[in-house]
PDB file of C-alpha atoms in Angstrom:
ATOM      1  CA  MET Y 171     149.313 141.981 129.763  1.00  0.00           C
ATOM      2  CA  SER Y 172     149.882 145.584 130.860  1.00  0.00           C
ATOM      3  CA  TYR Y 173     153.302 147.145 131.286  1.00  0.00           C
ATOM      4  CA  LYS Y 174     152.662 147.374 135.032  1.00  0.00           C
ATOM      5  CA  LYS Y 175     152.606 143.591 135.216  1.00  0.00           C
ATOM      6  CA  LEU Y 176     155.696 143.213 133.039  1.00  0.00           C
ATOM      7  CA  LEU Y 177     157.763 145.925 134.728  1.00  0.00           C
ATOM      8  CA  PRO Y 178     158.991 143.911 137.752  1.00  0.00           C
ATOM      9  CA  ALA Y 179     160.167 141.034 135.561  1.00  0.00           C
ATOM     10  CA  LEU Y 180     161.883 143.489 133.225  1.00  0.00           C
ATOM     11  CA  LEU Y 181     163.642 145.250 136.122  1.00  0.00           C
ATOM     12  CA  LEU Y 182     164.754 141.914 137.605  1.00  0.00           C
ATOM     13  CA  THR Y 183     166.062 140.758 134.222  1.00  0.00           C
ATOM     14  CA  LEU Y 184     167.973 143.980 133.581  1.00  0.00           C
ATOM     15  CA  SER Y 185     169.386 143.851 137.111  1.00  0.00           C
ATOM     16  CA  ALA Y 186     170.606 140.269 136.666  1.00  0.00           C
ATOM     17  CA  LEU Y 187     172.154 141.142 133.305  1.00  0.00           C
ATOM     18  CA  ALA Y 188     173.939 144.155 134.814  1.00  0.00           C
ATOM     19  CA  LEU Y 189     175.381 142.156 137.713  1.00  0.00           C
ATOM     20  CA  GLY Y 190     176.279 139.300 135.386  1.00  0.00           C
ATOM     21  CA  ALA Y 191     178.123 141.608 132.997  1.00  0.00           C
ATOM     22  CA  ALA Y 192     179.799 143.745 135.672  1.00  0.00           C
ATOM     23  CA  PRO Y 193     182.910 141.515 136.042  1.00  0.00           C
ATOM     24  CA  ALA Y 194     183.747 142.233 132.388  1.00  0.00           C
ATOM     25  CA  LEU Y 195     184.362 145.883 133.348  1.00  0.00           C
ATOM     26  CA  MET Y 196     186.607 145.024 136.296  1.00  0.00           C
ATOM     27  CA  PRO Y 197     190.417 145.211 136.428  1.00  0.00           C
ATOM     28  CA  ALA Y 198     192.307 141.996 135.656  1.00  0.00           C
ATOM     29  CA  SER Y 199     192.805 141.319 139.379  1.00  0.00           C
ATOM     30  CA  TYR Y 200     189.048 140.793 139.819  1.00  0.00           C
ATOM     31  CA  VAL Y 201     188.098 137.091 139.819  1.00  0.00           C
ATOM     32  CA  TRP Y 202     184.362 136.494 139.852  1.00  0.00           C
ATOM     33  CA  LEU Y 203     184.662 133.157 141.677  1.00  0.00           C
ATOM     34  CA  ARG Y 204     186.443 134.866 144.577  1.00  0.00           C
ATOM     35  CA  HIS Y 205     185.246 138.466 144.480  1.00  0.00           C
ATOM     36  CA  THR Y 206     181.691 139.465 145.310  1.00  0.00           C
ATOM     37  CA  THR Y 207     179.101 141.486 143.445  1.00  0.00           C
ATOM     38  CA  SER Y 208     179.635 144.182 146.078  1.00  0.00           C
ATOM     39  CA  GLU Y 209     183.310 144.335 145.127  1.00  0.00           C
ATOM     40  CA  SER Y 210     182.337 144.815 141.478  1.00  0.00           C
ATOM     41  CA  ALA Y 211     180.560 147.966 142.732  1.00  0.00           C
ATOM     42  CA  ALA Y 212     183.408 148.994 145.048  1.00  0.00           C
ATOM     43  CA  GLN Y 213     184.710 152.480 145.734  1.00  0.00           C
ATOM     44  CA  GLY Y 214     187.368 153.747 143.353  1.00  0.00           C
ATOM     45  CA  VAL Y 215     186.926 150.894 140.861  1.00  0.00           C
ATOM     46  CA  PRO Y 216     186.505 151.774 137.164  1.00  0.00           C
ATOM     47  CA  GLY Y 217     183.307 150.269 135.767  1.00  0.00           C
ATOM     48  CA  ALA Y 218     181.642 149.919 139.188  1.00  0.00           C
ATOM     49  CA  TRP Y 219     178.637 151.852 137.894  1.00  0.00           C
ATOM     50  CA  LEU Y 220     177.219 148.758 136.181  1.00  0.00           C
ATOM     51  CA  ALA Y 221     176.990 146.665 139.364  1.00  0.00           C
ATOM     52  CA  ARG Y 222     175.558 149.651 141.233  1.00  0.00           C
ATOM     53  CA  LEU Y 223     172.919 149.963 138.515  1.00  0.00           C
ATOM     54  CA  GLY Y 224     172.159 146.262 138.983  1.00  0.00           C
ATOM     55  CA  PHE Y 225     171.601 146.763 142.713  1.00  0.00           C
ATOM     56  CA  LEU Y 226     169.403 149.803 142.061  1.00  0.00           C
ATOM     57  CA  LEU Y 227     167.223 147.981 139.541  1.00  0.00           C
ATOM     58  CA  PHE Y 228     166.877 144.991 141.868  1.00  0.00           C
ATOM     59  CA  GLY Y 229     165.766 147.233 144.729  1.00  0.00           C
ATOM     60  CA  LEU Y 230     163.247 149.067 142.531  1.00  0.00           C
ATOM     61  CA  ALA Y 231     161.835 145.764 141.268  1.00  0.00           C
ATOM     62  CA  VAL Y 232     161.306 144.465 144.806  1.00  0.00           C
ATOM     63  CA  LEU Y 233     159.705 147.731 145.923  1.00  0.00           C
ATOM     64  CA  TRP Y 234     157.322 147.497 142.968  1.00  0.00           C
ATOM     65  CA  ILE Y 235     156.451 143.851 143.719  1.00  0.00           C
ATOM     66  CA  ALA Y 236     155.954 144.498 147.437  1.00  0.00           C
ATOM     67  CA  SER Y 237     153.896 147.642 146.890  1.00  0.00           C
ATOM     68  CA  ARG Y 238     151.452 145.698 144.679  1.00  0.00           C
ATOM     69  CA  SER Y 239     151.192 142.636 146.931  1.00  0.00           C
ATOM     70  CA  ARG Y 240     148.468 143.745 149.350  1.00  0.00           C
ATOM     71  CA  ARG Y 241     146.121 141.016 148.132  1.00  0.00           C
ATOM     72  CA  VAL Y 242     148.785 138.291 148.284  1.00  0.00           C
ATOM     73  CA  TRP Y 243     151.157 139.038 151.176  1.00  0.00           C
ATOM     74  CA  SER Y 244     150.395 139.800 154.807  1.00  0.00           C
ATOM     75  CA  MET Y 245     151.387 143.213 156.179  1.00  0.00           C
ATOM     76  CA  PRO Y 246     154.491 141.886 158.024  1.00  0.00           C
ATOM     77  CA  THR Y 247     155.607 140.049 154.865  1.00  0.00           C
ATOM     78  CA  ARG Y 248     155.237 143.224 152.831  1.00  0.00           C
ATOM     79  CA  ALA Y 249     157.162 145.202 155.437  1.00  0.00           C
ATOM     80  CA  MET Y 250     160.123 142.820 155.258  1.00  0.00           C
ATOM     81  CA  HIS Y 251     160.270 142.904 151.472  1.00  0.00           C
ATOM     82  CA  LEU Y 252     159.811 146.659 151.304  1.00  0.00           C
ATOM     83  CA  GLY Y 253     162.734 146.820 153.728  1.00  0.00           C
ATOM     84  CA  PHE Y 254     164.744 144.523 151.459  1.00  0.00           C
ATOM     85  CA  GLY Y 255     164.104 146.817 148.494  1.00  0.00           C
ATOM     86  CA  VAL Y 256     165.098 149.955 150.386  1.00  0.00           C
ATOM     87  CA  LEU Y 257     168.234 148.276 151.744  1.00  0.00           C
ATOM     88  CA  MET Y 258     169.189 147.020 148.274  1.00  0.00           C
ATOM     89  CA  ILE Y 259     169.017 150.596 146.980  1.00  0.00           C
ATOM     90  CA  ALA Y 260     171.064 151.756 149.974  1.00  0.00           C
ATOM     91  CA  THR Y 261     173.614 149.056 149.166  1.00  0.00           C
ATOM     92  CA  ALA Y 262     173.894 150.589 145.697  1.00  0.00           C
ATOM     93  CA  ALA Y 263     174.382 154.042 147.225  1.00  0.00           C
ATOM     94  CA  PHE Y 264     176.975 152.992 149.815  1.00  0.00           C
ATOM     95  CA  SER Y 265     179.855 151.042 148.297  1.00  0.00           C
ATOM     96  CA  THR Y 266     182.306 148.676 149.911  1.00  0.00           C
ATOM     97  CA  ARG Y 267     186.071 149.110 149.794  1.00  0.00           C
ATOM     98  CA  SER Y 268     187.999 147.693 146.849  1.00  0.00           C
ATOM     99  CA  TRP Y 269     189.692 144.300 147.045  1.00  0.00           C
ATOM    100  CA  GLU Y 270     192.878 146.082 145.929  1.00  0.00           C
ATOM    101  CA  PRO Y 271     194.454 147.367 149.172  1.00  0.00           C
ATOM    102  CA  GLN Y 272     196.093 150.411 147.591  1.00  0.00           C
ATOM    103  CA  THR Y 273     192.761 151.874 146.425  1.00  0.00           C
ATOM    104  CA  PRO Y 274     191.602 154.778 148.654  1.00  0.00           C
ATOM    105  CA  PHE Y 275     188.195 154.378 150.274  1.00  0.00           C
ATOM    106  CA  ASP Y 276     185.817 156.047 152.715  1.00  0.00           C
ATOM    107  CA  PRO Y 277     185.589 153.795 155.809  1.00  0.00           C
ATOM    108  CA  ALA Y 278     182.210 155.252 156.818  1.00  0.00           C
ATOM    109  CA  GLU Y 279     180.710 154.378 153.447  1.00  0.00           C
ATOM    110  CA  ASP Y 280     182.266 150.904 153.646  1.00  0.00           C
ATOM    111  CA  ALA Y 281     180.705 150.383 157.096  1.00  0.00           C
ATOM    112  CA  LEU Y 282     177.299 151.568 155.859  1.00  0.00           C
ATOM    113  CA  HIS Y 283     177.507 149.120 152.966  1.00  0.00           C
ATOM    114  CA  SER Y 284     178.271 146.245 155.335  1.00  0.00           C
ATOM    115  CA  PHE Y 285     175.365 147.253 157.573  1.00  0.00           C
ATOM    116  CA  THR Y 286     172.788 147.568 154.780  1.00  0.00           C
ATOM    117  CA  ALA Y 287     173.903 144.322 153.130  1.00  0.00           C
ATOM    118  CA  THR Y 288     173.720 142.398 156.411  1.00  0.00           C
ATOM    119  CA  VAL Y 289     170.303 143.728 157.430  1.00  0.00           C
ATOM    120  CA  MET Y 290     169.054 143.110 153.888  1.00  0.00           C
ATOM    121  CA  GLY Y 291     169.864 139.406 154.292  1.00  0.00           C
ATOM    122  CA  PHE Y 292     167.855 139.246 157.515  1.00  0.00           C
ATOM    123  CA  ALA Y 293     164.920 141.063 155.874  1.00  0.00           C
ATOM    124  CA  PHE Y 294     164.933 138.547 153.023  1.00  0.00           C
ATOM    125  CA  ALA Y 295     165.012 135.521 155.330  1.00  0.00           C
ATOM    126  CA  LEU Y 296     162.270 136.917 157.575  1.00  0.00           C
ATOM    127  CA  GLY Y 297     160.156 137.884 154.581  1.00  0.00           C
ATOM    128  CA  LEU Y 298     160.323 134.326 153.272  1.00  0.00           C
ATOM    129  CA  GLY Y 299     159.607 132.900 156.694  1.00  0.00           C
ATOM    130  CA  LEU Y 300     156.493 135.043 156.986  1.00  0.00           C
ATOM    131  CA  ARG Y 301     155.349 134.123 153.475  1.00  0.00           C
ATOM    132  CA  LEU Y 302     155.665 130.375 154.029  1.00  0.00           C
ATOM    133  CA  PRO Y 303     152.622 129.831 156.332  1.00  0.00           C
ATOM    134  CA  THR Y 304     150.295 131.759 153.987  1.00  0.00           C
ATOM    135  CA  ARG Y 305     150.777 129.397 151.043  1.00  0.00           C
ATOM    136  CA  GLU Y 306     148.028 126.870 150.412  1.00  0.00           C
ATOM    137  CA  ARG Y 307     149.038 123.685 148.562  1.00  0.00           C
ATOM    138  CA  ASP Y 308     151.833 125.594 146.839  1.00  0.00           C
ATOM    139  CA  ARG Y 309     154.679 123.080 147.013  1.00  0.00           C
ATOM    140  CA  LEU Y 310     157.021 124.989 144.713  1.00  0.00           C
ATOM    141  CA  GLY Y 311     156.537 128.213 146.647  1.00  0.00           C
ATOM    142  CA  GLN Y 312     157.061 126.441 149.957  1.00  0.00           C
ATOM    143  CA  ALA Y 313     160.237 124.789 148.659  1.00  0.00           C
ATOM    144  CA  LEU Y 314     161.614 128.121 147.449  1.00  0.00           C
ATOM    145  CA  ASP Y 315     160.778 129.772 150.771  1.00  0.00           C
ATOM    146  CA  VAL Y 316     162.741 127.103 152.634  1.00  0.00           C
ATOM    147  CA  LEU Y 317     165.606 127.166 150.117  1.00  0.00           C
ATOM    148  CA  GLY Y 318     165.846 130.945 150.347  1.00  0.00           C
ATOM    149  CA  MET Y 319     165.853 130.949 154.133  1.00  0.00           C
ATOM    150  CA  LEU Y 320     168.541 128.258 154.255  1.00  0.00           C
ATOM    151  CA  ALA Y 321     170.634 130.134 151.687  1.00  0.00           C
ATOM    152  CA  ALA Y 322     170.322 133.425 153.595  1.00  0.00           C
ATOM    153  CA  VAL Y 323     171.684 131.728 156.718  1.00  0.00           C
ATOM    154  CA  THR Y 324     174.211 129.195 155.410  1.00  0.00           C
ATOM    155  CA  LEU Y 325     175.787 130.904 152.408  1.00  0.00           C
ATOM    156  CA  PRO Y 326     177.133 133.939 154.330  1.00  0.00           C
ATOM    157  CA  LEU Y 327     178.711 131.496 156.810  1.00  0.00           C
ATOM    158  CA  ALA Y 328     180.167 129.483 153.948  1.00  0.00           C
ATOM    159  CA  MET Y 329     181.540 132.675 152.385  1.00  0.00           C
ATOM    160  CA  GLY Y 330     183.515 133.330 155.562  1.00  0.00           C
ATOM    161  CA  ALA Y 331     185.030 129.854 155.477  1.00  0.00           C
ATOM    162  CA  LEU Y 332     185.501 129.315 151.727  1.00  0.00           C
ATOM    163  CA  THR Y 333     187.125 132.592 150.770  1.00  0.00           C
ATOM    164  CA  ASP Y 334     188.277 131.363 147.350  1.00  0.00           C
ATOM    165  CA  TRP Y 335     184.624 130.769 146.425  1.00  0.00           C
ATOM    166  CA  THR Y 336     183.031 133.847 147.986  1.00  0.00           C
ATOM    167  CA  GLY Y 337     181.947 135.313 144.666  1.00  0.00           C
ATOM    168  CA  LEU Y 338     180.311 132.109 143.474  1.00  0.00           C
ATOM    169  CA  LEU Y 339     178.505 131.587 146.779  1.00  0.00           C
ATOM    170  CA  GLN Y 340     177.163 135.132 146.856  1.00  0.00           C
ATOM    171  CA  ARG Y 341     176.030 134.907 143.243  1.00  0.00           C
ATOM    172  CA  SER Y 342     174.173 131.701 144.141  1.00  0.00           C
ATOM    173  CA  MET Y 343     172.366 133.627 146.867  1.00  0.00           C
ATOM    174  CA  PHE Y 344     171.468 136.390 144.408  1.00  0.00           C
ATOM    175  CA  GLY Y 345     170.230 133.783 141.933  1.00  0.00           C
ATOM    176  CA  ILE Y 346     167.855 132.325 144.515  1.00  0.00           C
ATOM    177  CA  ALA Y 347     166.560 135.802 145.349  1.00  0.00           C
ATOM    178  CA  TYR Y 348     166.005 136.634 141.664  1.00  0.00           C
ATOM    179  CA  LEU Y 349     164.121 133.360 141.194  1.00  0.00           C
ATOM    180  CA  TRP Y 350     161.992 133.913 144.303  1.00  0.00           C
ATOM    181  CA  TYR Y 351     160.994 137.470 143.427  1.00  0.00           C
ATOM    182  CA  GLY Y 352     160.477 136.591 139.772  1.00  0.00           C
ATOM    183  CA  LEU Y 353     158.064 133.781 140.610  1.00  0.00           C
ATOM    184  CA  GLU Y 354     156.273 135.919 143.195  1.00  0.00           C
ATOM    185  CA  SER Y 355     155.812 138.620 140.571  1.00  0.00           C
ATOM    186  CA  LEU Y 356     154.286 136.102 138.158  1.00  0.00           C
ATOM    187  CA  ARG Y 357     152.026 134.716 140.886  1.00  0.00           C
ATOM    188  CA  HIS Y 358     150.766 138.217 141.701  1.00  0.00           C
ATOM    189  CA  ASN Y 359     149.707 138.608 138.074  1.00  0.00           C
ATOM    190  CA  HIS Y 360     147.556 135.462 138.324  1.00  0.00           C
ATOM    191  CA  THR Y 361     146.146 135.857 141.825  1.00  0.00           C
ATOM    192  CA  GLU Y 362     144.705 139.360 141.776  1.00  0.00           C
ATOM    193  CA  GLY Y 363     141.541 139.335 143.790  1.00  0.00           C
ATOM    194  CA  SER Y 364     142.698 136.680 146.234  1.00  0.00           C
ATOM    195  CA  HIS Y 365     143.452 137.629 149.842  1.00  0.00           C
ATOM    196  CA  VAL Y 366     145.835 136.420 152.495  1.00  0.00           C
ATOM    197  CA  ALA Y 367     144.031 134.904 155.423  1.00  0.00           C
TER     198      ALA Y 367
END
């Protein structure tokens, strides 16, 4: 198998490892069950570089997968996932404010982070919704499409209500996205030459 086929899986794996390890670099006041991955990449926080690297690698992986999916995904599906990749990279570039209220922050950058993260969620849900009808007898893929769409809608709402579990809920959403893109990347490697109707 060529490196081009392995690269997306490698980028996704490195991204997940970076985001998983990022809490270890955080101040003692950071609690991964309560604080989000975005907060582990927050402005003015020592060690935030690792979570930002995780976001960057995730975005690059999705851009790579989407750019090589012409034979598998429809044009609108590709557009949504290309948008997701770009917005993930923008989320790495624009950081949220720290959870520690005394830490200085740029409110414009914080607002841009909120915007890119929110639109990214919509792009993911729409991308999965557009992918769903193109699957033929692919029960696992269909189930993951539905699970991902439900997660993209319900978990942000749950995060607003269950503030002590915000970090866990967001990490669950990231886990679903990693799984979805990872499986899509593997499927692309085995379906070259097939076309979307």
